[in-house]
mmCIF file of C-alpha atoms in Angstrom:
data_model
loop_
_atom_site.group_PDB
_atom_site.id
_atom_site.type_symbol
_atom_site.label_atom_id
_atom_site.label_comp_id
_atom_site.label_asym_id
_atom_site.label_seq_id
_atom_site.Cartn_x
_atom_site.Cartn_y
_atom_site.Cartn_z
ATOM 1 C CA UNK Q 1 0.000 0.000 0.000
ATOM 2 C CA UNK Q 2 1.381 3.204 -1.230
ATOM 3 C CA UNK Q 3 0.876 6.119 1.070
ATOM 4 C CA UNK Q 4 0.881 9.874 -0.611
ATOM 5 C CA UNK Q 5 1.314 13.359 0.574
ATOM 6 C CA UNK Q 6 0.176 16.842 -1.504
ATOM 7 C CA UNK Q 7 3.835 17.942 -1.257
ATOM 8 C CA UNK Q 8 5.292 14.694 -2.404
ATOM 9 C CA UNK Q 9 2.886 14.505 -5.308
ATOM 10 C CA UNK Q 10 3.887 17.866 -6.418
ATOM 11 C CA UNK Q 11 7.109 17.599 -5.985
ATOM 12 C CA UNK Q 12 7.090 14.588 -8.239
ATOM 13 C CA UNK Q 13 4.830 16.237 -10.538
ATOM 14 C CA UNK Q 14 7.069 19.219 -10.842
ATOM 15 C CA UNK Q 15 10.130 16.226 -11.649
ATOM 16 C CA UNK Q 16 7.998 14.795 -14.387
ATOM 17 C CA UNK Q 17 7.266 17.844 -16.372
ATOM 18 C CA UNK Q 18 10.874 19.445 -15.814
ATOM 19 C CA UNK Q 19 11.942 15.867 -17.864
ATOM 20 C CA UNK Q 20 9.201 16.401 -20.254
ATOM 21 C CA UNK Q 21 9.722 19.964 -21.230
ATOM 22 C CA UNK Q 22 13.426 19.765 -21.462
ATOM 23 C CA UNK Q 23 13.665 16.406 -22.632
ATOM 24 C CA UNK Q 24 11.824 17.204 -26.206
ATOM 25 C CA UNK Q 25 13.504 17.802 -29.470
ATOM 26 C CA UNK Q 26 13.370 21.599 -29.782
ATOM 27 C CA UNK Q 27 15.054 21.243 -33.470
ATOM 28 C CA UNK Q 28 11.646 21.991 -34.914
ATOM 29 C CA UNK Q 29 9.660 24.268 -32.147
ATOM 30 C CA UNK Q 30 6.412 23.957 -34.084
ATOM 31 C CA UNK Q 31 6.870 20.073 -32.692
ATOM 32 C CA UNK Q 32 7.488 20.837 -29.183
ATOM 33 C CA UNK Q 33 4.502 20.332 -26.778
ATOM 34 C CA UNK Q 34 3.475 23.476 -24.742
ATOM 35 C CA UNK Q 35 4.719 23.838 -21.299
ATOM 36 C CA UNK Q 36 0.623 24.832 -20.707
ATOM 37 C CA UNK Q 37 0.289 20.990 -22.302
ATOM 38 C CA UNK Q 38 2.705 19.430 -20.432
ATOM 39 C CA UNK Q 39 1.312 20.617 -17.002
ATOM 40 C CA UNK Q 40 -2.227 19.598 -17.924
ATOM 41 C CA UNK Q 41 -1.538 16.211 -18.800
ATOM 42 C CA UNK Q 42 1.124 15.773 -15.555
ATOM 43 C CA UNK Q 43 -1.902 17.323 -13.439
ATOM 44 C CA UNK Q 44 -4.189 14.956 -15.559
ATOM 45 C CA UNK Q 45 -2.197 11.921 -15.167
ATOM 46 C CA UNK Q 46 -1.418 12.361 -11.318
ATOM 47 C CA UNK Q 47 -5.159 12.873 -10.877
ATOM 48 C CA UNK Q 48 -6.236 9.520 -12.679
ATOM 49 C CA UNK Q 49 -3.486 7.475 -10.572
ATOM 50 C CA UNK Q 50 -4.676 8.817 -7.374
ATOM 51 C CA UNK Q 51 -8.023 7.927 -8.179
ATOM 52 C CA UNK Q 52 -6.812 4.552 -9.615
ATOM 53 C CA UNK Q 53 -5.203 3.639 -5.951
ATOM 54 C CA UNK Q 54 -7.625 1.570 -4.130
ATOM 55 C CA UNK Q 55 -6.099 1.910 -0.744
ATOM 56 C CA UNK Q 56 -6.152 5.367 0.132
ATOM 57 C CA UNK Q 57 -9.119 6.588 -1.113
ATOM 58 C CA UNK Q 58 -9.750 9.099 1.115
ATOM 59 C CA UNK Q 59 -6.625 10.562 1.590
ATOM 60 C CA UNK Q 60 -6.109 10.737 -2.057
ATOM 61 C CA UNK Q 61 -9.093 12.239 -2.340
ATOM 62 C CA UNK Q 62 -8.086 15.473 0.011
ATOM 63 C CA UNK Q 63 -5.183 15.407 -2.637
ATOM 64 C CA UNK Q 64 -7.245 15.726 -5.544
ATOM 65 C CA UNK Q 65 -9.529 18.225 -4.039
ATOM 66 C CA UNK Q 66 -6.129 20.219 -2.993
ATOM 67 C CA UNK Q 67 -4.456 20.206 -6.735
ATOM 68 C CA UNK Q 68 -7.709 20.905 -8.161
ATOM 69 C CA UNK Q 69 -8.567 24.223 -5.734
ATOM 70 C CA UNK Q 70 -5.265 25.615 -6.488
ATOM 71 C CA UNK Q 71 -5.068 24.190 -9.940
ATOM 72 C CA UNK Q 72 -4.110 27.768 -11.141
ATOM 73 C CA UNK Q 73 -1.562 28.626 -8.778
ATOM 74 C CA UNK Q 74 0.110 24.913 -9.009
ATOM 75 C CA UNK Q 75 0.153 25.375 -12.833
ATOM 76 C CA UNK Q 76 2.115 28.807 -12.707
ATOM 77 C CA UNK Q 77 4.174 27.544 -10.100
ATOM 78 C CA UNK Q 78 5.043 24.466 -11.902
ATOM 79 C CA UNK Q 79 5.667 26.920 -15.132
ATOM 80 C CA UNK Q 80 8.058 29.792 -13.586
ATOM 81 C CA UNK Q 81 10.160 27.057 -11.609
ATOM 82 C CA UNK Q 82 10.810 25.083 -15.350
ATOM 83 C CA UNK Q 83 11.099 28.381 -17.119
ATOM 84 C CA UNK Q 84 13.358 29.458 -14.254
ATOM 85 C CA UNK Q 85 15.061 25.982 -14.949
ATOM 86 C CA UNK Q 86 15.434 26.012 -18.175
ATOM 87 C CA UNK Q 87 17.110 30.036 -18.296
ATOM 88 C CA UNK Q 88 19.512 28.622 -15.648
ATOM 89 C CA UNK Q 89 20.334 25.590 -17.652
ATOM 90 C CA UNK Q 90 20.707 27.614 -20.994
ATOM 91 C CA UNK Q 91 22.932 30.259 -19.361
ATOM 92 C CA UNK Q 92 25.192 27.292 -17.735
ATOM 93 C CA UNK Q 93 25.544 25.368 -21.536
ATOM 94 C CA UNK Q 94 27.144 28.221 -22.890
ATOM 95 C CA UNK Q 95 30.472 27.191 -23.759
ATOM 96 C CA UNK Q 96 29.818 23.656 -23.005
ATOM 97 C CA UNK Q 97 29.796 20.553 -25.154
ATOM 98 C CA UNK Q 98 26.761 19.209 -23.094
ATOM 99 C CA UNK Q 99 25.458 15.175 -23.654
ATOM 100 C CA UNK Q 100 22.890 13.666 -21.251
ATOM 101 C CA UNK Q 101 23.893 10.707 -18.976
ATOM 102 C CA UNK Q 102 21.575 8.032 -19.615
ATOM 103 C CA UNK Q 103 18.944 10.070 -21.201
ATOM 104 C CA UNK Q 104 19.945 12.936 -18.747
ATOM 105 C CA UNK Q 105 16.816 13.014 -16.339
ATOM 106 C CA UNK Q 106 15.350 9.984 -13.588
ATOM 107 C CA UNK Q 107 18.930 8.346 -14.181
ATOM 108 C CA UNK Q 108 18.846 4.984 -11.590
ATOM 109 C CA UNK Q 109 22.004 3.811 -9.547
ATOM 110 C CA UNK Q 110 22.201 0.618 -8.858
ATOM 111 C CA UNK Q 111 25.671 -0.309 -7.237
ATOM 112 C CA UNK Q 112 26.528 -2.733 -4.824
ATOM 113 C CA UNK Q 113 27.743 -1.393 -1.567
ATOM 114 C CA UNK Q 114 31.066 -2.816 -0.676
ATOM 115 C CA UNK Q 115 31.474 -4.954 1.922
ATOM 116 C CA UNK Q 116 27.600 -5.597 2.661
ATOM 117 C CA UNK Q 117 25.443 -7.610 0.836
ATOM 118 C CA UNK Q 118 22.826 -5.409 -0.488
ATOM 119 C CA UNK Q 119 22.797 -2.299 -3.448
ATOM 120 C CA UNK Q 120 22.753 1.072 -3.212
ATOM 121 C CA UNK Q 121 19.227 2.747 -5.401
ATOM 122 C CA UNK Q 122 18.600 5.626 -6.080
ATOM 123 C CA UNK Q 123 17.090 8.093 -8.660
ATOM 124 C CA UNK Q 124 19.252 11.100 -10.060
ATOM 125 C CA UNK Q 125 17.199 13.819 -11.053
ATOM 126 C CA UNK Q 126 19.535 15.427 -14.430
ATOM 127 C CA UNK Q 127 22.911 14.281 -14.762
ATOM 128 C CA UNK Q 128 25.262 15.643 -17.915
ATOM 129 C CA UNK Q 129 28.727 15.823 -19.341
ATOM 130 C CA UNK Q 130 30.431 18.658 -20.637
ATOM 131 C CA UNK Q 131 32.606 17.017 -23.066
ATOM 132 C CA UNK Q 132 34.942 19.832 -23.279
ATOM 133 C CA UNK Q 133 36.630 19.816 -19.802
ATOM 134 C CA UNK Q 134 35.085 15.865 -19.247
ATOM 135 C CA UNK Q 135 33.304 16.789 -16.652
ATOM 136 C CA UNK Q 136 30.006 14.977 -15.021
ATOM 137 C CA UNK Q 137 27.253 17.850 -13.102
ATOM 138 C CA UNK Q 138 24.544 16.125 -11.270
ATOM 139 C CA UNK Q 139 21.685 18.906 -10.687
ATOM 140 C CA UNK Q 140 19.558 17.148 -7.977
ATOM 141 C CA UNK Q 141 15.917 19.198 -7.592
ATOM 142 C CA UNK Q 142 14.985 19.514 -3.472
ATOM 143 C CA UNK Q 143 11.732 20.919 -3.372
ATOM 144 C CA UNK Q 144 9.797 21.748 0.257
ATOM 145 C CA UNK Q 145 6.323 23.295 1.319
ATOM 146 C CA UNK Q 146 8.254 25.804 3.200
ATOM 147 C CA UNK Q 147 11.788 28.128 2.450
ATOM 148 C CA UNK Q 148 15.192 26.569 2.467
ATOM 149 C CA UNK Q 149 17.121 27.966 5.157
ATOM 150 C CA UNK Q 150 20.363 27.238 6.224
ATOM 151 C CA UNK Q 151 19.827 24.547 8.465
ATOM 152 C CA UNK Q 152 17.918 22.504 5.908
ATOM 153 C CA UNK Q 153 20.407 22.937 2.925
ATOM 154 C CA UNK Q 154 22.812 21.878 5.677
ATOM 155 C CA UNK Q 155 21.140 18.507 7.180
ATOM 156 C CA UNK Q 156 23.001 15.769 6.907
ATOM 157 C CA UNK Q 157 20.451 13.368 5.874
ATOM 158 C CA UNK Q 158 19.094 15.909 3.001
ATOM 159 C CA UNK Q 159 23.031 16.375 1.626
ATOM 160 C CA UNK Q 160 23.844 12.755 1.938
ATOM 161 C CA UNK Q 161 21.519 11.804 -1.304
ATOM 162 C CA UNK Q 162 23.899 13.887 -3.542
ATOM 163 C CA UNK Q 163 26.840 12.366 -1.581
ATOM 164 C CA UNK Q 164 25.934 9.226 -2.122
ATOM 165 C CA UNK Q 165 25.121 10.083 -6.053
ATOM 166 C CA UNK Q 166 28.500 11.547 -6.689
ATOM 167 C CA UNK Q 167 30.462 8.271 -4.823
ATOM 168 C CA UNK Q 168 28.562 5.788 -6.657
ATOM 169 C CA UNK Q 169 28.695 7.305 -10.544
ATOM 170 C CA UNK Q 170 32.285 7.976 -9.531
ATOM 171 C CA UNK Q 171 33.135 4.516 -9.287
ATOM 172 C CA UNK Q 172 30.844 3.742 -12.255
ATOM 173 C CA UNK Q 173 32.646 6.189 -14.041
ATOM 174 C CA UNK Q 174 36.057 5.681 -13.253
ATOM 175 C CA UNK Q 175 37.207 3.736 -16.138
ATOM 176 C CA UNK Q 176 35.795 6.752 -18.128
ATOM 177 C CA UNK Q 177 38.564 8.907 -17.456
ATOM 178 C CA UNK Q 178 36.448 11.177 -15.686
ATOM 179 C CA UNK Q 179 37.590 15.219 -14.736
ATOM 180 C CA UNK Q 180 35.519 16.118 -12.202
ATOM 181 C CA UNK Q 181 31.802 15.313 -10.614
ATOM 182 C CA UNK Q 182 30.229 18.074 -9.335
ATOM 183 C CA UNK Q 183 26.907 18.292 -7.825
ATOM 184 C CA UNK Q 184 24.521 21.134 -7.803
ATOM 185 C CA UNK Q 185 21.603 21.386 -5.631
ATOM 186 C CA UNK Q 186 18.329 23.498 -7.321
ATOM 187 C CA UNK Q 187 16.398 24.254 -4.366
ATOM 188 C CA UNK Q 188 12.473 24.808 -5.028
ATOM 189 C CA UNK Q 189 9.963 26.175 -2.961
#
C-alpha cells in the first residue's frame, strides 16, 4: 500500500514535467509540446493514478480536491520554476559541449555497496557531461512546502543523497577517465 502526501505529489509532478519539457527535441519548435500541455496532462495523469489507488481513497481524495482548488496557482508555479530551470540551464551550456547521462533526467544507480550484501538505489534527477573539460554535473531538484534555510540545505540526511550520487557514478565512471563530478543542488519552494 502506497501512502501519498500533496507535497510529495507535487514535488514529483514538478520532476515529471521538468523531464518532459526539457527532454523534447526543440530542433523543430512547431513540434514541441506546450509547457501549458505538459502541465495539464502531468496534473491529468497524477489525478487519474490517485483515483486509480484503491487503498487510500480518502486521503487521495483530500489530494485531488487540494491540486484541483489551487489548480491555477500549481500550474504557474510548476511553469516559472521550469522556465526558471530552463534560463539557468541555458545560461550554464554556454560554452559547453553538453550530452545527457543516460537520457539525462530519472537516471537509476544501482551499485553494490562494498562490503555488505545489499545495493545502493537511487534516482538522479539530471545528470550531464560537458565534453569539453570531461566533466560529469549532477543537478539534484529539493523541493519543500516551506523556504530553504540554512539549516535545511545543511542537514546531513538531506546532503547525503547527492553524496551518495557523486560516490557511486564515480566509481561507475572511473574507467571513463572522468575530470571532475560536481553536484549542484536546485532548491524549489
Amino acid at each position: 500500500m502506497r501512502t501519498y502526501n500533496y507535497y510529495a505529489v507535487a514535488g514529483t509532478m514538478l520532476h515529471h514535467v521538468i523531464e518532459n519539457y526539457m527532454t523534447v527535441d526543440t530542433s523543430d519548435n512547431k513540434d514541441r509540446m506546450s509547457l501549458e500541455n505538459i502541465i495539464y496532462n502531468e496534473l491529468s495523469n497524477t489525478i487519474d493514478m490517485l483515483k486509480a489507488e484503491p487503498n487510500n481513497v480518502a486521503s487521495n481524495l483530500v489530494i485531488i480536491q487540494t491540486i484541483l482548488n489551487g489548480i491555477e496557482n500549481i500550474s504557474l508555479w510548476m511553469f516559472s520554476v521550469v522556465k526558471l530551470f530552463e534560463t539557468q540551464f541555458n545560461e550554464f551550456k554556454i560554452g559547453k559541449d553538453i550530452e545527457y547521462y543516460n537520457g539525462g533526467f530519472e537516471v537509476e544507480i544501482y551499485e553494490p555497496i562494498k562490503g555488505l550484501d545489499i545495493n545502493f538505489k537511487g534516482f538522479v534527477d539530471f545528470i550531464f557531461l560537458d565534453k569539453l573539460t570531461n566533466t560529469y554535473y549532477i543537478w539534484d531538484f529539493k523541493v519543500s512546502k516551506k523556504f530553504w534555510d540554512k539549516k535545511k540545505k545543511t542537514d546531513l540526511v538531506k546532503i547525503s543523497q547527492t553524496a551518495y550520487y557523486k560516490y557511486f557514478l564515480t566509481q561507475k565512471l572511473l574507467s571513463q577517465n572522468v575530470k571532475d563530478i560536481k553536484v549542484e543542488t536546485c532548491y524549489v519552494n
